[in-house]
C-alpha cells in the first residue's frame, strides 16, 4: 500500500488533486487538494490549478524575507531604476528628474555594475527580486 493510499484510508479521503508549482528562487513545490468526492470535471480541474498557483504565490509573499535595507544604490540610482521598472526610457526619466539623458544612463550603468548585471533590464529584475525596489 502506498503512502497516499494509507493516508486516504486512514482519513477516509478518496480523491487527491496535486498542482505542481515552481519558483526560480525557491524551486519545485506542490499544492494538494484532498477530499471525499467524485472525480473532478475539466472545469473544476482548471479552477483548482489556478487556485493552487494563486495560493502558492500568496504563501511566497507572506513568507518572503523582508526587503533588504542595506541597498548599495544611491538615491538617484534608486530613482532611475524605479522609473526604468515602470517602462520609462532614459529620455523620459531625464525629463521627469530634471537630469540629462547621459546622467540617467550613467546612474543606470552604475546600478547595473553594482548588481553585476549586464544591462538595465537585468539590474531591474535583480533589484525587484531582492527587494531594493517594488
PDB file of N, CA and C in Angstrom, residues 16-63:
ATOM      1  N   UNK A  16      -7.543  12.903  -4.535  1.00  0.00           N
ATOM      2  CA  UNK A  16      -6.410  13.819  -4.376  1.00  0.00           C
ATOM      3  C   UNK A  16      -6.187  14.533  -5.698  1.00  0.00           C
ATOM      4  N   UNK A  17      -5.927  15.844  -5.631  1.00  0.00           N
ATOM      5  CA  UNK A  17      -5.564  16.618  -6.817  1.00  0.00           C
ATOM      6  C   UNK A  17      -4.326  17.418  -6.453  1.00  0.00           C
ATOM      7  N   UNK A  18      -3.248  17.184  -7.174  1.00  0.00           N
ATOM      8  CA  UNK A  18      -1.968  17.823  -6.855  1.00  0.00           C
ATOM      9  C   UNK A  18      -1.583  18.769  -7.980  1.00  0.00           C
ATOM     10  N   UNK A  19      -1.268  20.022  -7.598  1.00  0.00           N
ATOM     11  CA  UNK A  19      -0.855  21.034  -8.565  1.00  0.00           C
ATOM     12  C   UNK A  19       0.643  21.274  -8.382  1.00  0.00           C
ATOM     13  N   UNK A  20       1.457  20.889  -9.365  1.00  0.00           N
ATOM     14  CA  UNK A  20       2.883  21.183  -9.248  1.00  0.00           C
ATOM     15  C   UNK A  20       3.123  22.676  -9.498  1.00  0.00           C
ATOM     16  N   UNK A  21       3.940  23.296  -8.663  1.00  0.00           N
ATOM     17  CA  UNK A  21       4.262  24.718  -8.805  1.00  0.00           C
ATOM     18  C   UNK A  21       5.773  24.881  -8.743  1.00  0.00           C
ATOM     19  N   UNK A  22       6.247  26.001  -9.268  1.00  0.00           N
ATOM     20  CA  UNK A  22       7.686  26.227  -9.309  1.00  0.00           C
ATOM     21  C   UNK A  22       7.969  27.720  -9.202  1.00  0.00           C
ATOM     22  N   UNK A  23       9.048  28.057  -8.506  1.00  0.00           N
ATOM     23  CA  UNK A  23       9.544  29.428  -8.479  1.00  0.00           C
ATOM     24  C   UNK A  23      11.057  29.370  -8.597  1.00  0.00           C
ATOM     25  N   UNK A  24      11.664  30.213  -9.447  1.00  0.00           N
ATOM     26  CA  UNK A  24      13.110  30.118  -9.670  1.00  0.00           C
ATOM     27  C   UNK A  24      13.953  30.282  -8.409  1.00  0.00           C
ATOM     28  N   UNK A  25      13.474  31.073  -7.451  1.00  0.00           N
ATOM     29  CA  UNK A  25      14.245  31.285  -6.220  1.00  0.00           C
ATOM     30  C   UNK A  25      14.007  30.198  -5.180  1.00  0.00           C
ATOM     31  N   UNK A  26      12.896  29.478  -5.282  1.00  0.00           N
ATOM     32  CA  UNK A  26      12.536  28.506  -4.252  1.00  0.00           C
ATOM     33  C   UNK A  26      12.459  27.066  -4.745  1.00  0.00           C
ATOM     34  N   UNK A  27      12.462  26.875  -6.060  1.00  0.00           N
ATOM     35  CA  UNK A  27      12.433  25.531  -6.603  1.00  0.00           C
ATOM     36  C   UNK A  27      11.038  24.949  -6.717  1.00  0.00           C
ATOM     37  N   UNK A  28      10.968  23.638  -6.918  1.00  0.00           N
ATOM     38  CA  UNK A  28       9.673  22.986  -7.127  1.00  0.00           C
ATOM     39  C   UNK A  28       8.914  22.774  -5.820  1.00  0.00           C
ATOM     40  N   UNK A  29       7.600  22.766  -5.925  1.00  0.00           N
ATOM     41  CA  UNK A  29       6.724  22.510  -4.775  1.00  0.00           C
ATOM     42  C   UNK A  29       5.415  21.959  -5.324  1.00  0.00           C
ATOM     43  N   UNK A  30       4.484  21.681  -4.434  1.00  0.00           N
ATOM     44  CA  UNK A  30       3.176  21.195  -4.853  1.00  0.00           C
ATOM     45  C   UNK A  30       2.110  21.702  -3.894  1.00  0.00           C
ATOM     46  N   UNK A  31       0.951  21.985  -4.447  1.00  0.00           N
ATOM     47  CA  UNK A  31      -0.227  22.343  -3.655  1.00  0.00           C
ATOM     48  C   UNK A  31      -1.200  21.182  -3.827  1.00  0.00           C
ATOM     49  N   UNK A  32      -1.666  20.620  -2.717  1.00  0.00           N
ATOM     50  CA  UNK A  32      -2.524  19.426  -2.762  1.00  0.00           C
ATOM     51  C   UNK A  32      -3.937  19.752  -2.284  1.00  0.00           C
ATOM     52  N   UNK A  33      -4.905  19.231  -2.995  1.00  0.00           N
ATOM     53  CA  UNK A  33      -6.299  19.309  -2.603  1.00  0.00           C
ATOM     54  C   UNK A  33      -6.760  17.871  -2.359  1.00  0.00           C
ATOM     55  N   UNK A  34      -7.329  17.623  -1.193  1.00  0.00           N
ATOM     56  CA  UNK A  34      -7.730  16.268  -0.814  1.00  0.00           C
ATOM     57  C   UNK A  34      -9.178  16.314  -0.357  1.00  0.00           C
ATOM     58  N   UNK A  35      -9.947  15.306  -0.736  1.00  0.00           N
ATOM     59  CA  UNK A  35     -11.329  15.269  -0.298  1.00  0.00           C
ATOM     60  C   UNK A  35     -11.993  13.943  -0.570  1.00  0.00           C
ATOM     61  N   UNK A  36     -13.204  13.868  -0.150  1.00  0.00           N
ATOM     62  CA  UNK A  36     -14.022  12.670  -0.354  1.00  0.00           C
ATOM     63  C   UNK A  36     -15.123  13.075  -1.322  1.00  0.00           C
ATOM     64  N   UNK A  37     -14.917  12.777  -2.592  1.00  0.00           N
ATOM     65  CA  UNK A  37     -15.831  13.267  -3.622  1.00  0.00           C
ATOM     66  C   UNK A  37     -15.692  12.460  -4.889  1.00  0.00           C
ATOM     67  N   UNK A  38     -16.545  12.780  -5.843  1.00  0.00           N
ATOM     68  CA  UNK A  38     -16.468  12.178  -7.187  1.00  0.00           C
ATOM     69  C   UNK A  38     -15.312  12.837  -7.946  1.00  0.00           C
ATOM     70  N   UNK A  39     -14.846  12.200  -8.999  1.00  0.00           N
ATOM     71  CA  UNK A  39     -13.760  12.801  -9.782  1.00  0.00           C
ATOM     72  C   UNK A  39     -14.116  14.207 -10.271  1.00  0.00           C
ATOM     73  N   UNK A  40     -13.100  15.030 -10.454  1.00  0.00           N
ATOM     74  CA  UNK A  40     -13.293  16.416 -10.882  1.00  0.00           C
ATOM     75  C   UNK A  40     -13.641  16.499 -12.363  1.00  0.00           C
ATOM     76  N   UNK A  41     -14.437  17.506 -12.691  1.00  0.00           N
ATOM     77  CA  UNK A  41     -14.704  17.788 -14.108  1.00  0.00           C
ATOM     78  C   UNK A  41     -13.513  18.571 -14.665  1.00  0.00           C
ATOM     79  N   UNK A  42     -13.486  18.746 -15.974  1.00  0.00           N
ATOM     80  CA  UNK A  42     -12.404  19.515 -16.600  1.00  0.00           C
ATOM     81  C   UNK A  42     -12.374  20.941 -16.061  1.00  0.00           C
ATOM     82  N   UNK A  43     -13.538  21.572 -15.914  1.00  0.00           N
ATOM     83  CA  UNK A  43     -13.620  22.945 -15.398  1.00  0.00           C
ATOM     84  C   UNK A  43     -13.118  23.047 -13.961  1.00  0.00           C
ATOM     85  N   UNK A  44     -13.495  22.064 -13.138  1.00  0.00           N
ATOM     86  CA  UNK A  44     -13.031  22.064 -11.749  1.00  0.00           C
ATOM     87  C   UNK A  44     -11.517  21.878 -11.670  1.00  0.00           C
ATOM     88  N   UNK A  45     -10.983  21.041 -12.563  1.00  0.00           N
ATOM     89  CA  UNK A  45      -9.538  20.837 -12.620  1.00  0.00           C
ATOM     90  C   UNK A  45      -8.833  22.148 -12.962  1.00  0.00           C
ATOM     91  N   UNK A  46      -9.351  22.866 -13.937  1.00  0.00           N
ATOM     92  CA  UNK A  46      -8.767  24.151 -14.333  1.00  0.00           C
ATOM     93  C   UNK A  46      -8.841  25.160 -13.182  1.00  0.00           C
ATOM     94  N   UNK A  47      -9.988  25.231 -12.506  1.00  0.00           N
ATOM     95  CA  UNK A  47     -10.145  26.164 -11.387  1.00  0.00           C
ATOM     96  C   UNK A  47      -9.197  25.833 -10.240  1.00  0.00           C
ATOM     97  N   UNK A  48      -9.069  24.551  -9.901  1.00  0.00           N
ATOM     98  CA  UNK A  48      -8.165  24.161  -8.816  1.00  0.00           C
ATOM     99  C   UNK A  48      -6.705  24.394  -9.177  1.00  0.00           C
ATOM    100  N   UNK A  49      -6.364  24.222 -10.443  1.00  0.00           N
ATOM    101  CA  UNK A  49      -4.998  24.519 -10.877  1.00  0.00           C
ATOM    102  C   UNK A  49      -4.695  25.999 -10.674  1.00  0.00           C
ATOM    103  N   UNK A  50      -5.617  26.857 -11.089  1.00  0.00           N
ATOM    104  CA  UNK A  50      -5.445  28.298 -10.885  1.00  0.00           C
ATOM    105  C   UNK A  50      -5.375  28.622  -9.396  1.00  0.00           C
ATOM    106  N   UNK A  51      -6.276  28.050  -8.600  1.00  0.00           N
ATOM    107  CA  UNK A  51      -6.265  28.286  -7.144  1.00  0.00           C
ATOM    108  C   UNK A  51      -4.945  27.834  -6.525  1.00  0.00           C
ATOM    109  N   UNK A  52      -4.415  26.717  -6.988  1.00  0.00           N
ATOM    110  CA  UNK A  52      -3.147  26.221  -6.469  1.00  0.00           C
ATOM    111  C   UNK A  52      -2.014  27.191  -6.730  1.00  0.00           C
ATOM    112  N   UNK A  53      -1.963  27.744  -7.946  1.00  0.00           N
ATOM    113  CA  UNK A  53      -0.913  28.706  -8.282  1.00  0.00           C
ATOM    114  C   UNK A  53      -1.085  30.003  -7.506  1.00  0.00           C
ATOM    115  N   UNK A  54      -2.317  30.467  -7.367  1.00  0.00           N
ATOM    116  CA  UNK A  54      -2.567  31.689  -6.590  1.00  0.00           C
ATOM    117  C   UNK A  54      -2.206  31.492  -5.122  1.00  0.00           C
ATOM    118  N   UNK A  55      -2.555  30.344  -4.567  1.00  0.00           N
ATOM    119  CA  UNK A  55      -2.212  30.057  -3.165  1.00  0.00           C
ATOM    120  C   UNK A  55      -0.700  30.006  -2.985  1.00  0.00           C
ATOM    121  N   UNK A  56      -0.003  29.386  -3.922  1.00  0.00           N
ATOM    122  CA  UNK A  56       1.460  29.310  -3.846  1.00  0.00           C
ATOM    123  C   UNK A  56       2.071  30.709  -3.880  1.00  0.00           C
ATOM    124  N   UNK A  57       1.579  31.575  -4.772  1.00  0.00           N
ATOM    125  CA  UNK A  57       2.091  32.946  -4.845  1.00  0.00           C
ATOM    126  C   UNK A  57       1.843  33.711  -3.551  1.00  0.00           C
ATOM    127  N   UNK A  58       0.651  33.576  -2.990  1.00  0.00           N
ATOM    128  CA  UNK A  58       0.335  34.267  -1.729  1.00  0.00           C
ATOM    129  C   UNK A  58       1.207  33.760  -0.592  1.00  0.00           C
ATOM    130  N   UNK A  59       1.390  32.458  -0.515  1.00  0.00           N
ATOM    131  CA  UNK A  59       2.243  31.888   0.541  1.00  0.00           C
ATOM    132  C   UNK A  59       3.682  32.375   0.410  1.00  0.00           C
ATOM    133  N   UNK A  60       4.180  32.493  -0.822  1.00  0.00           N
ATOM    134  CA  UNK A  60       5.525  33.017  -1.018  1.00  0.00           C
ATOM    135  C   UNK A  60       5.614  34.457  -0.564  1.00  0.00           C
ATOM    136  N   UNK A  61       4.562  35.253  -0.828  1.00  0.00           N
ATOM    137  CA  UNK A  61       4.575  36.658  -0.431  1.00  0.00           C
ATOM    138  C   UNK A  61       4.601  36.820   1.083  1.00  0.00           C
ATOM    139  N   UNK A  62       3.762  36.061   1.784  1.00  0.00           N
ATOM    140  CA  UNK A  62       3.691  36.238   3.234  1.00  0.00           C
ATOM    141  C   UNK A  62       4.874  35.603   3.951  1.00  0.00           C
ATOM    142  N   UNK A  63       5.549  34.660   3.307  1.00  0.00           N
ATOM    143  CA  UNK A  63       6.690  34.030   3.962  1.00  0.00           C
ATOM    144  C   UNK A  63       8.018  34.579   3.465  1.00  0.00           C
TER     145      UNK A  63
END
